[in-house]
Tab-separated table of C-alpha atoms and ligand atoms in Angstrom:
chain	number	residue	atom	x	y	z
A	256	UNK	CA	17.960	67.220	-76.956
A	257	UNK	CA	18.185	69.441	-79.796
A	258	UNK	CA	22.005	69.924	-79.487
A	259	UNK	CA	22.434	66.144	-78.878
A	260	UNK	CA	20.581	65.124	-81.922
A	261	UNK	CA	23.104	67.362	-83.758
A	262	UNK	CA	25.927	65.196	-82.193
A	263	UNK	CA	27.027	67.294	-79.370
A	264	UNK	CA	27.481	65.800	-75.889
A	265	UNK	CA	25.280	67.616	-73.385
A	266	UNK	CA	25.250	67.434	-69.720
A	267	UNK	CA	22.364	69.073	-67.761
A	268	UNK	CA	23.056	70.275	-64.217
A	269	UNK	CA	19.778	70.669	-62.359
A	270	UNK	CA	19.420	71.991	-58.741
A	271	UNK	CA	16.159	70.087	-57.991
A	272	UNK	CA	17.106	66.596	-56.849
A	273	UNK	CA	13.665	64.873	-57.521
A	274	UNK	CA	13.511	62.999	-60.939
A	275	UNK	CA	10.272	63.141	-63.054
A	276	UNK	CA	7.624	60.891	-62.012
A	277	UNK	CA	5.126	59.294	-64.297
A	278	UNK	CA	3.148	62.109	-65.924
A	279	UNK	CA	-0.285	60.840	-64.535
A	280	UNK	CA	0.914	61.645	-61.015
A	281	UNK	CA	3.172	64.655	-61.799
A	282	UNK	CA	0.603	67.178	-60.541
A	283	UNK	CA	0.205	65.614	-57.084
A	284	UNK	CA	3.992	64.216	-56.495
A	285	UNK	CA	6.308	66.280	-58.206
A	286	UNK	CA	7.613	69.297	-56.278
A	287	UNK	CA	9.956	71.592	-58.093
A	288	UNK	CA	11.197	74.380	-55.694
A	289	UNK	CA	13.418	75.796	-58.676
A	290	UNK	CA	10.253	77.021	-60.403
A	291	UNK	CA	8.006	79.138	-58.385
A	292	UNK	CA	5.263	78.991	-61.116
A	293	UNK	CA	5.450	75.030	-61.185
A	294	UNK	CA	1.924	74.715	-59.853
A	295	UNK	CA	0.482	77.952	-61.523
A	296	UNK	CA	-1.633	77.890	-64.656
A	297	UNK	CA	0.386	77.295	-67.955
A	298	UNK	CA	-1.003	76.912	-71.851
A	299	UNK	CA	1.293	75.837	-74.424
A	300	UNK	CA	0.588	78.103	-77.635
A	301	UNK	CA	-0.026	76.784	-81.064
A	302	UNK	CA	3.432	78.220	-81.845
A	303	UNK	CA	4.958	75.668	-78.959
A	304	UNK	CA	2.933	72.737	-80.383
A	305	UNK	CA	3.930	73.345	-83.869
A	306	UNK	CA	7.822	73.682	-82.951
A	307	UNK	CA	7.633	70.754	-80.597
A	308	UNK	CA	6.055	68.644	-83.561
A	309	UNK	CA	8.625	69.695	-85.962
A	310	UNK	CA	11.659	69.548	-83.880
A	311	UNK	CA	11.033	66.995	-81.477
A	312	UNK	CA	8.188	64.697	-82.927
A	313	UNK	CA	8.791	61.805	-80.362
A	314	UNK	CA	8.376	64.380	-77.437
A	315	UNK	CA	5.192	65.786	-78.966
A	316	UNK	CA	3.741	62.223	-79.369
A	317	UNK	CA	4.807	61.457	-75.657
A	318	UNK	CA	2.979	64.480	-74.540
A	319	UNK	CA	-0.408	63.614	-76.115
A	320	UNK	CA	0.047	60.018	-74.901
A	321	UNK	CA	0.883	61.378	-71.327
A	322	UNK	CA	-2.445	63.396	-71.298
A	323	UNK	CA	-2.000	66.595	-73.100
A	324	UNK	CA	-4.913	67.576	-75.307
A	325	UNK	CA	-4.918	69.494	-78.450
A	326	UNK	CA	-6.943	72.571	-78.112
A	327	UNK	CA	-8.275	74.192	-81.098
A	328	UNK	CA	-8.746	77.981	-80.521
A	329	UNK	CA	-11.199	78.250	-83.429
A	330	UNK	CA	-13.263	75.233	-83.065
A	331	UNK	CA	-13.907	75.825	-79.520
A	332	UNK	CA	-15.480	79.339	-80.024
A	333	UNK	CA	-18.967	79.836	-81.309
A	334	UNK	CA	-19.500	79.804	-84.871
A	335	UNK	CA	-21.142	83.188	-84.925
A	336	UNK	CA	-17.773	84.585	-83.818
A	337	UNK	CA	-15.532	82.273	-86.040
A	338	UNK	CA	-17.757	82.160	-89.292
A	339	UNK	CA	-17.132	78.459	-89.320
A	340	UNK	CA	-13.822	76.445	-90.219
A	341	UNK	CA	-11.480	77.636	-92.771
A	342	UNK	CA	-8.460	76.441	-94.443
A	343	UNK	CA	-5.239	77.085	-92.357
A	344	UNK	CA	-7.437	77.224	-89.063
A	345	UNK	CA	-5.046	74.144	-88.024
A	346	UNK	CA	-2.315	76.701	-87.083
A	347	UNK	CA	-4.387	77.622	-84.065
A	348	UNK	CA	-4.227	74.393	-82.157
A	349	UNK	CA	-2.608	74.652	-78.779
A	350	UNK	CA	-1.668	71.964	-76.347
A	351	UNK	CA	-3.730	71.905	-73.088
A	352	UNK	CA	-1.568	70.556	-70.333
A	353	UNK	CA	-0.659	71.396	-66.703
A	354	UNK	CA	2.994	72.379	-66.371
A	355	UNK	CA	3.969	69.535	-64.176
A	356	UNK	CA	2.724	67.172	-66.502
A	357	UNK	CA	4.414	68.739	-69.608
A	358	UNK	CA	7.609	68.955	-67.875
A	359	UNK	CA	7.633	65.313	-66.547
A	360	UNK	CA	7.172	64.283	-70.234
A	361	UNK	CA	9.929	66.643	-71.548
A	362	UNK	CA	12.395	65.777	-68.723
A	363	UNK	CA	11.746	61.932	-68.986
A	364	UNK	CA	12.350	62.315	-72.937
A	365	UNK	CA	15.545	64.221	-72.276
A	366	UNK	CA	16.636	61.288	-69.979
A	367	UNK	CA	16.476	58.817	-72.737
A	368	UNK	CA	17.976	60.962	-75.374
A	369	UNK	CA	21.327	59.656	-76.651
A	370	UNK	CA	24.217	62.433	-76.015
A	371	UNK	CA	22.214	63.916	-73.064
A	372	UNK	CA	23.168	63.210	-69.227
A	373	UNK	CA	20.982	64.660	-66.673
A	374	UNK	CA	22.344	65.283	-63.476
A	375	UNK	CA	19.852	66.267	-60.589
A	376	UNK	CA	20.636	67.828	-57.279
A	377	UNK	CA	23.607	69.772	-58.382
A	378	UNK	CA	23.642	73.388	-58.205
A	379	UNK	CA	25.763	75.627	-60.233
A	380	UNK	CA	27.584	77.884	-57.927
A	381	UNK	CA	30.295	79.566	-60.097
A	382	UNK	CA	31.738	79.766	-63.495
A	383	UNK	CA	35.275	78.803	-64.822
A	384	UNK	CA	37.212	81.453	-66.784
A	385	UNK	CA	40.071	81.348	-69.114
A	386	UNK	CA	42.600	84.142	-69.533
A	387	UNK	CA	40.775	87.057	-71.580
A	388	UNK	CA	41.439	86.834	-75.528
A	389	UNK	CA	43.534	89.571	-76.935
A	390	UNK	CA	40.598	91.971	-77.005
A	391	UNK	CA	40.081	91.569	-73.281
A	392	UNK	CA	37.064	89.497	-73.306
A	393	UNK	CA	36.817	86.719	-70.763
A	394	UNK	CA	35.935	83.262	-71.910
A	395	UNK	CA	33.672	80.976	-69.896
A	396	UNK	CA	35.097	77.218	-70.070
A	397	UNK	CA	32.869	75.502	-67.872
A	398	UNK	CA	31.147	75.950	-64.174
A	399	UNK	CA	31.880	74.969	-60.525
A	400	UNK	CA	29.060	73.059	-58.603
A	401	UNK	CA	27.898	72.830	-54.980
A	402	UNK	CA	29.898	69.771	-54.510
A	403	UNK	CA	33.093	71.543	-55.457
A	404	UNK	CA	33.201	69.807	-58.884
A	405	UNK	CA	34.611	71.690	-61.793
A	406	UNK	CA	32.627	70.755	-65.175
A	407	UNK	CA	34.381	72.075	-68.110
A	408	UNK	CA	32.703	72.420	-71.487
A	409	UNK	CA	33.232	74.025	-74.956
A	410	UNK	CA	29.861	76.022	-74.374
A	411	UNK	CA	27.801	76.809	-71.266
A	412	UNK	CA	24.227	77.164	-71.905
A	413	UNK	CA	22.376	79.323	-69.123
A	414	UNK	CA	19.048	77.729	-68.793
A	415	UNK	CA	18.562	78.675	-65.299
A	416	UNK	CA	15.099	80.405	-65.778
A	417	UNK	CA	13.959	83.940	-64.511
A	418	UNK	CA	16.175	83.714	-61.387
A	419	UNK	CA	19.299	82.751	-62.902
A	420	UNK	CA	22.467	83.989	-61.257
A	421	UNK	CA	24.567	83.908	-64.154
A	422	UNK	CA	25.335	87.668	-64.126
A	423	UNK	CA	26.350	87.570	-60.407
A	424	UNK	CA	28.598	84.589	-61.176
A	425	UNK	CA	30.269	86.197	-63.982
A	426	UNK	CA	30.744	89.370	-61.801
A	427	UNK	CA	32.571	87.392	-59.148
A	428	UNK	CA	34.654	85.429	-61.280
A	429	UNK	CA	35.604	87.693	-64.090
A	430	UNK	CA	34.381	91.227	-63.277
A	431	UNK	CA	31.923	91.279	-66.233
A	432	UNK	CA	28.043	90.968	-66.210
A	433	UNK	CA	25.679	91.392	-69.067
A	434	UNK	CA	23.664	94.702	-68.845
A	435	UNK	CA	20.139	94.149	-67.611
A	436	UNK	CA	16.716	96.006	-68.220
A	437	UNK	CA	14.363	94.979	-65.399
A	438	UNK	CA	11.231	96.139	-63.779
A	439	UNK	CA	8.280	94.673	-61.928
A	440	UNK	CA	5.567	93.881	-64.233
A	441	UNK	CA	3.104	95.196	-61.749
A	442	UNK	CA	0.551	92.259	-61.936
A	443	UNK	CA	-0.784	90.098	-59.643
A	444	UNK	CA	-2.456	86.532	-60.343
A	445	UNK	CA	-5.329	84.835	-58.415
A	446	UNK	CA	-5.730	81.370	-60.105
A	447	UNK	CA	-7.999	78.441	-59.276
A	448	UNK	CA	-7.896	74.908	-60.973
A	449	UNK	CA	-10.967	72.926	-61.638
A	450	UNK	CA	-11.916	69.299	-62.685
A	451	UNK	CA	-15.042	67.661	-64.110
A	452	UNK	CA	-15.746	64.672	-66.142
A	453	UNK	CA	-16.515	64.862	-69.735
A	454	UNK	CA	-15.655	67.754	-72.347
A	455	UNK	CA	-14.380	71.050	-71.485
A	456	UNK	CA	-17.148	73.698	-71.071
A	457	UNK	CA	-17.979	75.801	-74.249
A	458	UNK	CA	-15.631	78.808	-74.619
A	459	UNK	CA	-17.737	81.865	-75.142
A	460	UNK	CA	-14.899	84.482	-75.506
A	461	UNK	CA	-10.957	83.801	-76.344
A	462	UNK	CA	-8.996	82.311	-73.321
A	463	UNK	CA	-7.678	85.636	-72.435
A	464	UNK	CA	-10.306	88.330	-71.876
A	465	UNK	CA	-9.885	91.841	-70.773
A	466	UNK	CA	-12.761	93.225	-68.503
A	467	UNK	CA	-13.004	96.165	-66.253
A	468	UNK	CA	-10.022	96.074	-63.423
A	469	UNK	CA	-8.959	92.765	-64.450
A	470	UNK	CA	-8.186	90.094	-67.185
A	471	UNK	CA	-9.450	86.617	-66.970
A	472	UNK	CA	-7.477	83.660	-68.429
A	473	UNK	CA	-9.584	80.566	-68.862
A	474	UNK	CA	-7.002	77.680	-69.675
A	475	UNK	CA	-7.913	74.083	-70.372
A	476	UNK	CA	-5.497	71.342	-69.127
A	477	UNK	CA	-5.130	67.836	-69.241
A	478	UNK	CA	-7.236	64.895	-67.612
A	479	UNK	CA	-10.477	66.998	-67.299
A	480	UNK	CA	-8.725	69.845	-65.398
A	481	UNK	CA	-8.671	73.717	-66.120
A	482	UNK	CA	-7.795	76.827	-64.653
A	483	UNK	CA	-9.398	80.246	-64.299
A	484	UNK	CA	-7.065	83.133	-63.249
A	485	UNK	CA	-7.718	86.782	-62.646
A	486	UNK	CA	-5.001	89.122	-63.688
A	487	UNK	CA	-5.002	92.404	-61.724
A	488	UNK	CA	-2.886	95.346	-60.732
A	489	UNK	CA	-0.728	94.870	-57.949
A	490	UNK	CA	-1.740	98.269	-56.762
A	491	UNK	CA	-5.362	97.341	-56.252
A	492	UNK	CA	-5.617	96.731	-52.677
A	493	UNK	CA	-9.404	96.276	-52.694
A	494	UNK	CA	-8.992	93.266	-55.029
A	495	UNK	CA	-6.645	91.539	-52.663
A	496	UNK	CA	-9.580	89.789	-51.391
A	497	UNK	CA	-9.393	87.532	-54.428
A	498	UNK	CA	-6.961	85.385	-52.191
A	499	UNK	CA	-10.135	84.169	-50.257
A	500	UNK	CA	-11.702	81.286	-52.176
A	501	UNK	CA	-15.346	82.494	-51.354
A	502	UNK	CA	-14.727	86.007	-52.716
A	503	UNK	CA	-12.806	84.566	-55.749
A	504	UNK	CA	-15.956	82.491	-56.443
A	505	UNK	CA	-18.355	85.242	-55.825
A	506	UNK	CA	-16.339	87.610	-58.072
A	507	UNK	CA	-15.945	85.106	-60.879
A	508	UNK	CA	-19.626	84.368	-61.119
A	509	UNK	CA	-20.205	87.981	-62.459
A	510	UNK	CA	-18.590	87.291	-65.546
A	511	UNK	CA	-21.326	85.550	-67.870
A	512	UNK	CA	-19.017	84.180	-70.444
A	513	UNK	CA	-16.925	82.377	-67.829
A	514	UNK	CA	-19.903	80.782	-65.596
A	515	UNK	CA	-20.042	77.382	-67.123
A	516	UNK	CA	-16.125	76.995	-66.264
A	517	UNK	CA	-16.942	77.311	-62.492
A	518	UNK	CA	-19.544	74.648	-62.168
A	519	UNK	CA	-17.006	71.951	-61.444
A	520	UNK	CA	-14.733	70.693	-58.655
A	521	UNK	CA	-12.393	72.968	-57.354
A	522	UNK	CA	-8.819	71.621	-56.875
A	523	UNK	CA	-7.069	73.415	-54.161
A	524	UNK	CA	-7.210	76.833	-52.812
A	525	UNK	CA	-6.601	80.053	-54.731
A	526	UNK	CA	-3.027	80.117	-55.788
A	527	UNK	CA	-1.471	83.769	-55.849
A	528	UNK	CA	1.622	85.053	-57.432
A	529	UNK	CA	2.915	88.629	-57.583
A	530	UNK	CA	6.414	90.397	-58.043
A	531	UNK	CA	6.726	89.006	-61.449
A	532	UNK	CA	9.561	90.871	-63.246
A	533	UNK	CA	10.105	91.849	-66.886
A	534	UNK	CA	13.838	91.324	-67.538
A	535	UNK	CA	16.271	90.981	-70.554
A	536	UNK	CA	20.053	90.536	-70.394
A	537	UNK	CA	22.346	91.861	-73.070
A	538	UNK	CA	25.322	89.551	-73.579
A	539	UNK	CA	26.602	91.580	-76.828
A	540	UNK	CA	26.907	95.142	-76.698
A	541	UNK	CA	27.731	97.240	-79.912
A	542	UNK	CA	28.671	93.892	-81.592
A	543	UNK	CA	31.219	93.339	-78.831
A	544	UNK	CA	30.468	90.253	-76.388
A	545	UNK	CA	30.939	91.108	-72.780
A	546	UNK	CA	31.794	87.347	-72.143
A	547	UNK	CA	32.227	84.405	-74.561
A	548	UNK	CA	31.730	80.809	-73.794
A	549	UNK	CA	28.310	81.345	-72.082
A	550	UNK	CA	24.788	81.895	-73.857
A	551	UNK	CA	21.581	82.226	-72.205
A	552	UNK	CA	18.289	80.729	-73.364
A	553	UNK	CA	14.675	81.103	-72.463
A	554	UNK	CA	13.822	83.069	-69.271
A	555	UNK	CA	17.594	83.207	-68.366
A	556	UNK	CA	17.836	85.655	-71.277
A	557	UNK	CA	14.617	87.398	-71.010
A	558	UNK	CA	11.333	86.921	-69.215
A	559	UNK	CA	8.042	88.616	-69.040
A	560	UNK	CA	4.868	88.864	-67.165
A	561	UNK	CA	2.957	85.704	-68.045
A	562	UNK	CA	-0.808	86.930	-68.992
A	563	UNK	CA	-0.156	86.242	-72.660
A	564	UNK	CA	1.340	83.000	-72.090
A	565	UNK	CA	4.266	83.495	-74.106
A	566	UNK	CA	7.231	82.114	-71.990
A	567	UNK	CA	7.401	78.668	-72.974
A	568	UNK	CA	7.084	79.243	-76.584
A	569	UNK	CA	9.638	81.848	-76.524
A	570	UNK	CA	11.953	79.536	-74.549
A	571	UNK	CA	11.414	76.723	-77.164
A	572	UNK	CA	11.888	79.191	-80.000
A	573	UNK	CA	15.027	80.402	-78.469
A	574	UNK	CA	16.406	76.664	-77.928
A	575	UNK	CA	15.836	76.153	-81.880
A	576	UNK	CA	17.697	79.574	-82.477
A	577	UNK	CA	20.600	78.324	-80.472
A	578	UNK	CA	20.876	75.085	-82.014
A	579	UNK	CA	20.952	76.831	-85.599
A	580	UNK	CA	23.466	79.281	-84.497
A	581	UNK	CA	25.727	76.560	-83.147
A	582	UNK	CA	25.249	74.503	-86.268
A	583	UNK	CA	25.925	77.569	-88.490
A	584	UNK	CA	29.001	78.756	-86.560
A	585	UNK	CA	30.550	75.222	-86.577
A	586	UNK	CA	34.420	76.013	-86.525
A	587	UNK	CA	34.264	79.838	-85.959
A	588	UNK	CA	35.618	80.841	-82.545
A	589	UNK	CA	33.717	81.672	-79.278
A	590	UNK	CA	33.341	85.409	-79.994
A	591	UNK	CA	31.743	84.763	-83.465
A	592	UNK	CA	29.408	82.407	-81.839
A	593	UNK	CA	28.196	85.040	-79.319
A	594	UNK	CA	27.775	87.472	-81.991
A	595	UNK	CA	25.795	85.235	-84.190
A	596	UNK	CA	23.568	84.265	-81.218
A	597	UNK	CA	22.995	87.879	-80.343
A	598	UNK	CA	21.935	88.724	-83.985
A	599	UNK	CA	19.564	85.726	-84.240
A	600	UNK	CA	18.057	86.592	-80.882
A	601	UNK	CA	17.539	90.310	-81.502
A	602	UNK	CA	15.859	89.414	-84.813
A	603	UNK	CA	13.645	86.260	-83.904
A	604	UNK	CA	12.972	86.743	-80.135
A	605	UNK	CA	13.433	90.272	-79.103
A	606	UNK	CA	10.444	91.511	-81.167
A	607	UNK	CA	8.274	89.391	-79.142
A	608	UNK	CA	9.753	90.476	-75.805
A	609	UNK	CA	9.209	94.135	-76.667
A	610	UNK	CA	5.664	93.814	-78.055
A	611	UNK	CA	4.651	91.994	-74.923
A	612	UNK	CA	5.972	94.609	-72.632
A	613	UNK	CA	4.594	97.234	-74.584
A	614	UNK	CA	1.016	95.757	-74.676
A	615	UNK	CA	1.312	94.796	-70.851
A	616	UNK	CA	2.077	98.457	-69.986
A	617	UNK	CA	-0.807	99.658	-71.700
A	618	UNK	CA	-3.007	97.038	-70.175
A	619	UNK	CA	-1.890	97.730	-66.695
A	620	UNK	CA	-2.404	101.399	-67.176
A	621	UNK	CA	-5.889	100.516	-68.462
A	622	UNK	CA	-6.659	98.455	-65.286
A	623	UNK	CA	-5.436	101.209	-62.974
A	624	UNK	CA	-7.494	103.688	-64.867
A	625	UNK	CA	-10.386	101.392	-64.359
A	626	UNK	CA	-9.537	101.014	-60.672
A	627	UNK	CA	-9.488	105.177	-60.344
A	628	UNK	CA	-12.450	105.557	-62.396
A	629	UNK	CA	-10.947	107.579	-65.068
A	630	UNK	CA	-10.914	106.873	-68.733
A	631	UNK	CA	-7.651	105.554	-70.281
A	632	UNK	CA	-7.007	107.060	-73.817
A	633	UNK	CA	-3.281	107.469	-74.557
A	634	UNK	CA	-2.312	108.910	-77.858
A	635	UNK	CA	-0.866	105.783	-79.085
A	636	UNK	CA	-2.078	104.555	-82.341
A	637	UNK	CA	-0.637	101.206	-81.509
A	638	UNK	CA	-2.957	100.851	-78.535
A	639	UNK	CA	-5.837	101.940	-80.463
A	640	UNK	CA	-5.424	99.452	-83.050
A	641	UNK	CA	-4.846	96.744	-80.528
A	642	UNK	CA	-8.082	97.713	-78.786
A	643	UNK	CA	-9.775	97.590	-82.088
A	644	UNK	CA	-8.421	94.173	-82.872
A	645	UNK	CA	-9.688	92.649	-79.590
A	646	UNK	CA	-13.253	94.287	-80.252
A	647	UNK	CA	-13.168	93.452	-83.875
A	648	UNK	CA	-12.257	89.884	-83.166
A	649	UNK	CA	-15.719	89.315	-82.112
A	650	UNK	CA	-17.415	91.035	-85.125
A	651	UNK	CA	-15.207	89.936	-87.975
A	652	UNK	CA	-13.732	86.311	-88.707
A	653	UNK	CA	-10.796	87.823	-90.579
A	654	UNK	CA	-9.846	90.079	-87.662
A	655	UNK	CA	-10.519	87.237	-85.490
A	656	UNK	CA	-7.721	85.175	-87.083
A	657	UNK	CA	-5.291	88.210	-87.269
A	658	UNK	CA	-5.718	88.525	-83.541
A	659	UNK	CA	-5.239	84.679	-83.124
A	660	UNK	CA	-2.228	84.887	-85.230
A	661	UNK	CA	-0.699	87.119	-82.511
A	662	UNK	CA	-2.267	85.255	-79.643
A	663	UNK	CA	-0.771	81.954	-80.851
A	664	UNK	CA	2.577	83.530	-81.527
A	665	UNK	CA	2.387	82.689	-85.123
A	666	UNK	CA	2.926	86.207	-86.325
A	667	UNK	CA	3.942	89.693	-84.693
A	668	UNK	CA	1.497	92.414	-84.559
A	669	UNK	CA	3.435	94.358	-87.164
A	670	UNK	CA	3.332	91.370	-89.412
A	671	UNK	CA	-0.346	91.111	-89.104
A	672	UNK	CA	-1.060	94.728	-89.432
A	673	UNK	CA	1.179	94.931	-92.175
A	674	UNK	CA	-1.034	92.792	-94.498
A	675	UNK	CA	-2.685	94.689	-97.102
A	676	UNK	CA	-5.869	96.302	-95.904
A	677	UNK	CA	-5.764	94.706	-92.490
A	678	UNK	CA	-5.209	98.050	-90.467
A	679	UNK	CA	-8.619	99.523	-92.178
A	680	UNK	CA	-10.494	96.309	-91.574
A	681	UNK	CA	-9.437	96.200	-87.686
A	682	UNK	CA	-10.580	99.695	-87.194
A	683	UNK	CA	-13.769	99.394	-89.088
A	684	UNK	CA	-14.512	96.056	-87.111
A	685	UNK	CA	-13.604	97.796	-83.912
A	686	UNK	CA	-15.444	100.962	-84.715
A	687	UNK	CA	-17.988	101.970	-81.992
A	688	UNK	CA	-17.252	99.101	-79.858
A	689	UNK	CA	-17.487	99.172	-75.921
A	690	UNK	CA	-14.238	99.678	-73.963
A	691	UNK	CA	-14.485	95.745	-73.302
A	692	UNK	CA	-15.766	93.620	-75.830
A	693	UNK	CA	-17.158	90.882	-73.511
A	694	UNK	CA	-19.935	91.786	-71.096
A	695	UNK	CA	-18.788	91.982	-67.553
A	696	UNK	CA	-19.222	93.885	-64.223
A	697	UNK	CA	-18.081	97.239	-63.924
A	698	UNK	CA	-15.903	98.438	-61.011
A	699	UNK	CA	-18.749	99.070	-58.616
A	700	UNK	CA	-20.318	95.688	-59.180
A	701	UNK	CA	-16.837	93.855	-59.078
A	702	UNK	CA	-16.223	95.269	-55.531
A	703	UNK	CA	-19.838	94.607	-54.478
A	704	UNK	CA	-19.474	90.891	-55.406
A	705	UNK	CA	-15.956	90.885	-53.692
A	706	UNK	CA	-17.707	92.056	-50.481
A	707	UNK	CA	-15.585	95.135	-50.602
A	708	UNK	CA	-17.350	98.463	-49.149
A	709	UNK	CA	-17.651	100.835	-51.881
A	710	UNK	CA	-17.503	104.338	-50.687
A	711	UNK	CA	-20.572	106.418	-52.009
B	46	LIG	C1	2.654	82.426	-62.987
B	46	LIG	C2	3.249	82.148	-64.262
B	46	LIG	C3	2.538	81.653	-65.478
B	46	LIG	C4	2.934	81.158	-66.501
B	46	LIG	N1	2.287	80.896	-67.638
B	46	LIG	C5	2.811	80.197	-68.635
B	46	LIG	C6	1.947	79.859	-69.714
B	46	LIG	O1	0.691	79.662	-69.610
B	46	LIG	N2	2.563	79.666	-71.006
B	46	LIG	C7	3.812	79.908	-71.281
B	46	LIG	O2	4.391	79.515	-72.305
B	46	LIG	N3	4.631	80.257	-70.275
B	46	LIG	C8	4.223	80.716	-69.042
B	46	LIG	N4	5.016	81.074	-68.132
B	46	LIG	C9	6.524	81.187	-68.440
B	46	LIG	C10	7.053	79.937	-68.203
B	46	LIG	O3	6.833	79.228	-67.032
B	46	LIG	C11	8.655	80.278	-68.502
B	46	LIG	O4	8.911	81.062	-69.558
B	46	LIG	C12	9.481	78.930	-68.688
B	46	LIG	O5	9.389	78.135	-67.551
B	46	LIG	C13	10.910	79.251	-69.154
B	46	LIG	O6	11.601	78.219	-69.104
B	46	LIG	P1	13.264	77.885	-68.900
B	46	LIG	O7	13.705	76.646	-69.113
B	46	LIG	O8	13.838	79.200	-69.536
B	46	LIG	O9	13.397	78.203	-67.189
B	46	LIG	P2	12.625	77.362	-66.085
B	46	LIG	O10	11.668	76.686	-66.433
B	46	LIG	O11	12.512	78.401	-64.751
B	46	LIG	O12	13.736	76.342	-65.593
B	46	LIG	C14	15.027	76.901	-64.915
B	46	LIG	C15	15.652	75.546	-64.358
B	46	LIG	O13	17.088	76.066	-63.809
B	46	LIG	C16	17.191	75.402	-62.828
B	46	LIG	N5	18.358	76.237	-62.111
B	46	LIG	C17	18.417	77.555	-61.595
B	46	LIG	N6	19.471	77.881	-61.262
B	46	LIG	C18	20.186	76.827	-61.158
B	46	LIG	C19	21.584	76.539	-60.776
B	46	LIG	N7	22.203	77.531	-60.137
B	46	LIG	N8	22.105	75.328	-60.673
B	46	LIG	C20	21.424	74.422	-61.429
B	46	LIG	N9	20.092	74.547	-61.683
B	46	LIG	C21	19.387	75.530	-61.848
B	46	LIG	C22	15.795	75.473	-61.951
B	46	LIG	O14	15.691	74.305	-60.918
B	46	LIG	C23	14.842	75.088	-63.187
B	46	LIG	O15	14.579	73.715	-63.383
B	46	LIG	C24	4.449	81.522	-66.870
B	46	LIG	C25	5.337	82.294	-65.931
B	46	LIG	C26	4.703	82.377	-64.670
B	46	LIG	C27	5.656	83.131	-63.363
């Protein structure tokens, strides 16, 4: 839609055959096999909401008309924590909407956008390449589809998501592929959806809370629905019983801040997802593209474990970056376009990828230490500060807003902590706090609630 608004003719080739239904029935009626996480909890961070409103205001309006709710991350917390509403707090408004509903609205909008043609049930099976340029870099000039059709284009955008096979397709056709960094994130998610009439239960703690052995994500959605998700270590064999709805429920009730979110009608069973990779692809190495004419965007470029809910915001930010790069490189050759894309991606997106991976590694190690009953105290100032930020956010309203700037994807940790006096303030607010800021069960109590026999 962004490229079409700039006058480009865009053809979307989508593997899944079924067109988006009315948003009101999208959760029940729309199956998207191309996206494994389609029916798993999603939350659109304030950055996503802001970008959508600025760049695609009609889609933003359609989303609200389609059932999405604006969810104010400050207003929903107790005043004792927020210190009351302040100027500028409107930058913490998220969008509460289930993924199929959000996507139905976006996909229907794309279908009516002049300049965009959406073709469903078409699988990209290969890339078409031109003879390499004088520097030996091959150029992609289109794709081959499952029907044997060849679709030619000035630019191929790989928006194929976390399972995009573009590197393999490039390898087969031209013997080149981007370098990749990849590893299993090590988390497993156990999610349940709920529904109730009336307003959402009051939020006692921020939507993503760390506890001993698990994190809990409490994510409001559209039409009176919400989800509660445990993020645990995939190595934690004892907590695998959370697949069972009764055990899940018994454990969830041990967390006082969360109790009110469980007194509602459950929608379906426990939804489990594991084996989620963190992965980033490098299409330009040392200033030299490995291939031109193709650029990845969103998860196809880099994807992370979703416990901080940044994927869609990163993908939308990346789409805007791509639009801006294409706009600025007007008239330049494909190699220059690739270089500009790589530069902008490294400047705007990669710091978010790195910071997400960095804090996830620490959090997983902390969870694993809880599981083994040992303390987690790495000699890393960054981790100490981020623990103080979490604890201090319940004690100092300025620290809360610093934490929310990061959680909302409005500012990177280094930007927030680079503000004058901020580090001192964070460390003072977090000083002497318990390991976990919000009360919850210890490991032994958790396992007992899960019905797991605890060795004496
Ligand atoms: C469990 C889980 C929970 C998450 N929760 C959140 C959250 O709360 N907030 C958030 O912001 N993000 C979340 N994410 C991340 C979010 O889902 C992704 O970042 C987002 O979907 C990326 O969008 P995308 O357009 O890049 O790729 P996708 O949404 O994956 O879309 C890729 C599309 O490409 C199509 N495709 C693939 N290959 C081909 C082919 N060969 N030919 C034709 N079509 C093809 C697929 O069918 C699909 O439609 C979560 C992810 C997971 C795994």
